[in-house]
Amino acid sequence: MSEWKDKLKGNWNVVKGKLKQNYGDLTDDDLSYAEGEEDELIGRIQKKTGKAKEDIKGFIDTL
């Protein structure tokens, strides 16, 4: 499993807060997360921010 997925599972509240800080347009609905739906979450963030999937995953990895 990739590091970014581990971070989502282990520290979701911290990751969610950092995503909202970095990507101010994201809402709680955009950031709804359930285990096993990591790729769907990244897709919603990508659609809202226009960032590449790898950029978003990379940002999560740096947290």
XYZ file of N, CA, C and O in Angstrom:
252
model
N 0.858 -1.189 0.000
C 0.000 0.000 0.000
C 0.892 1.236 0.000
O 1.935 1.270 0.618
N 0.458 2.231 -0.681
C 1.270 3.437 -0.789
C 1.219 4.254 0.496
O 0.297 4.141 1.304
N 2.222 5.082 0.648
C 2.345 5.903 1.852
C 1.163 6.861 2.005
O 0.661 7.051 3.112
N 0.696 7.475 0.920
C -0.392 8.447 1.035
C -1.673 7.783 1.538
O -2.418 8.383 2.299
N -1.920 6.532 1.142
C -3.105 5.833 1.632
C -2.973 5.528 3.121
O -3.947 5.628 3.862
N -1.776 5.161 3.557
C -1.539 4.923 4.985
C -1.790 6.189 5.787
O -2.366 6.143 6.871
N -1.363 7.325 5.260
C -1.569 8.592 5.960
C -3.049 8.931 6.061
O -3.501 9.461 7.075
N -3.811 8.645 5.009
C -5.250 8.898 5.063
C -5.896 8.086 6.178
O -6.706 8.600 6.938
N -5.514 6.830 6.276
C -6.129 5.953 7.266
C -5.711 6.320 8.683
O -6.527 6.317 9.587
N -4.437 6.637 8.862
C -3.926 6.851 10.207
C -4.158 8.236 10.780
O -4.266 8.403 11.987
N -4.211 9.234 9.933
C -4.266 10.620 10.403
C -5.296 11.430 9.638
O -5.024 12.564 9.259
N -6.476 10.879 9.398
C -7.419 11.522 8.500
C -7.762 12.940 8.931
O -7.815 13.844 8.102
N -7.991 13.195 10.202
C -8.375 14.545 10.623
C -7.275 15.555 10.360
O -7.545 16.688 9.946
N -6.033 15.158 10.558
C -4.897 16.047 10.280
C -4.791 16.284 8.778
O -4.649 17.427 8.322
N -4.858 15.210 7.996
C -4.755 15.326 6.537
C -5.885 16.199 5.995
O -5.659 17.090 5.167
N -7.092 15.987 6.494
C -8.247 16.769 6.044
C -8.029 18.256 6.312
O -8.267 19.094 5.439
N -7.545 18.589 7.495
C -7.287 19.988 7.832
C -6.230 20.611 6.934
O -6.380 21.746 6.470
N -5.168 19.864 6.666
C -4.094 20.379 5.800
C -4.576 20.546 4.363
O -4.207 21.504 3.687
N -5.395 19.613 3.886
C -5.941 19.741 2.532
C -6.806 20.989 2.424
O -6.731 21.728 1.437
N -7.630 21.243 3.447
C -8.486 22.432 3.428
C -7.650 23.711 3.470
O -7.997 24.702 2.825
N -6.548 23.697 4.219
C -5.666 24.863 4.277
C -5.003 25.103 2.928
O -4.916 26.239 2.462
N -4.519 24.039 2.321
C -3.765 24.169 1.077
C -4.663 24.419 -0.127
O -4.295 25.149 -1.040
N -5.830 23.789 -0.132
C -6.773 23.914 -1.236
C -8.061 24.505 -0.671
O -9.012 23.788 -0.337
N -8.123 25.812 -0.539
C -9.189 26.509 0.154
C -10.584 26.290 -0.392
O -11.562 26.521 0.307
N -10.715 25.832 -1.626
C -12.042 25.629 -2.218
C -12.706 24.330 -1.769
O -13.880 24.112 -2.056
N -11.978 23.460 -1.095
C -12.530 22.166 -0.713
C -13.519 22.299 0.443
O -13.297 23.048 1.381
N -14.601 21.545 0.348
C -15.621 21.530 1.400
C -15.558 20.193 2.145
O -14.876 19.255 1.707
N -16.305 20.105 3.234
C -16.383 18.832 3.960
C -16.951 17.734 3.068
O -16.530 16.580 3.160
N -17.895 18.072 2.203
C -18.447 17.078 1.280
C -17.381 16.579 0.308
O -17.333 15.389 -0.007
N -16.540 17.501 -0.179
C -15.456 17.099 -1.075
C -14.508 16.138 -0.382
O -13.909 15.267 -1.017
N -14.371 16.312 0.915
C -13.390 15.546 1.678
C -14.012 14.415 2.490
O -13.399 13.923 3.429
N -15.221 13.997 2.118
C -15.795 12.835 2.809
C -14.954 11.620 2.420
O -14.599 11.431 1.264
N -14.606 10.812 3.429
C -13.672 9.719 3.197
C -14.137 8.470 3.927
O -14.525 8.526 5.087
N -14.102 7.371 3.226
C -14.336 6.065 3.823
C -13.207 5.150 3.366
O -12.756 5.237 2.213
N -12.751 4.300 4.256
C -11.666 3.390 3.912
C -12.035 2.583 2.675
O -13.156 2.123 2.533
N -11.086 2.476 1.767
C -11.318 1.779 0.513
C -11.738 2.701 -0.622
O -11.807 2.280 -1.768
N -12.025 3.959 -0.312
C -12.453 4.915 -1.338
C -11.420 6.012 -1.555
O -11.749 7.137 -1.912
N -10.151 5.666 -1.365
C -9.093 6.658 -1.469
C -9.006 7.265 -2.862
O -8.847 8.473 -3.009
N -9.126 6.430 -3.888
C -9.019 6.943 -5.254
C -10.186 7.852 -5.608
O -10.022 8.835 -6.322
N -11.364 7.545 -5.084
C -12.530 8.412 -5.304
C -12.298 9.771 -4.647
O -12.606 10.815 -5.222
N -11.748 9.763 -3.448
C -11.428 11.004 -2.745
C -10.447 11.847 -3.556
O -10.668 13.040 -3.764
N -9.391 11.221 -4.048
C -8.392 11.945 -4.847
C -9.051 12.513 -6.097
O -8.776 13.646 -6.499
N -9.955 11.759 -6.716
C -10.667 12.236 -7.898
C -11.509 13.467 -7.610
O -11.539 14.413 -8.406
N -12.190 13.485 -6.451
C -12.994 14.657 -6.079
C -12.104 15.869 -5.841
O -12.426 16.988 -6.271
N -10.976 15.664 -5.170
C -10.044 16.772 -4.925
C -9.493 17.279 -6.246
O -9.410 18.484 -6.481
N -9.135 16.361 -7.121
C -8.597 16.729 -8.433
C -9.614 17.543 -9.227
O -9.274 18.573 -9.817
N -10.854 17.109 -9.237
C -11.902 17.806 -9.990
C -12.097 19.221 -9.452
O -12.249 20.177 -10.215
N -12.079 19.372 -8.135
C -12.337 20.670 -7.510
C -11.154 21.634 -7.655
O -11.342 22.822 -7.838
N -9.921 21.087 -7.588
C -8.739 21.948 -7.577
C -8.054 22.077 -8.932
O -7.277 22.999 -9.146
N -8.292 21.126 -9.826
C -7.605 21.125 -11.111
C -6.171 20.625 -11.032
O -5.435 20.667 -12.011
N -5.775 20.113 -9.871
C -4.410 19.586 -9.692
C -4.337 18.151 -10.205
O -5.323 17.419 -10.212
N -3.146 17.728 -10.595
C -2.931 16.358 -11.037
C -3.003 15.410 -9.846
O -2.665 15.785 -8.715
N -3.427 14.179 -10.104
C -3.512 13.180 -9.034
C -2.182 13.024 -8.320
O -2.136 12.938 -7.097
N -1.106 12.985 -9.079
C 0.212 12.798 -8.464
C 0.590 13.979 -7.571
O 1.256 13.796 -6.556
N 0.165 15.183 -7.939
C 0.428 16.354 -7.094
C -0.303 16.236 -5.759
O 0.254 16.546 -4.706
N -1.534 15.790 -5.806
C -2.332 15.649 -4.589
C -1.756 14.544 -3.708
O -1.577 14.715 -2.500
N -1.442 13.408 -4.318
C -0.848 12.296 -3.559
C 0.494 12.732 -2.958
O 0.797 12.392 -1.821
N 1.278 13.448 -3.738
C 2.561 13.944 -3.244
C 2.410 14.880 -2.072
O 3.179 14.827 -1.110
N 1.402 15.752 -2.136
C 1.137 16.675 -1.018
C 0.803 15.878 0.238
O 1.322 16.171 1.324
N -0.053 14.865 0.106
C -0.423 14.039 1.257
C 0.803 13.327 1.806
O 0.976 13.237 3.028
N 1.670 12.833 0.929
C 2.888 12.157 1.380
C 3.789 13.068 2.212
O 4.516 12.584 3.078
N 3.756 14.376 1.952
C 4.639 15.280 2.681
C 4.139 15.623 4.076
O 4.870 16.220 4.860
N 2.914 15.255 4.386
C 2.343 15.592 5.702
C 2.895 14.697 6.789
O 3.307 13.619 6.591
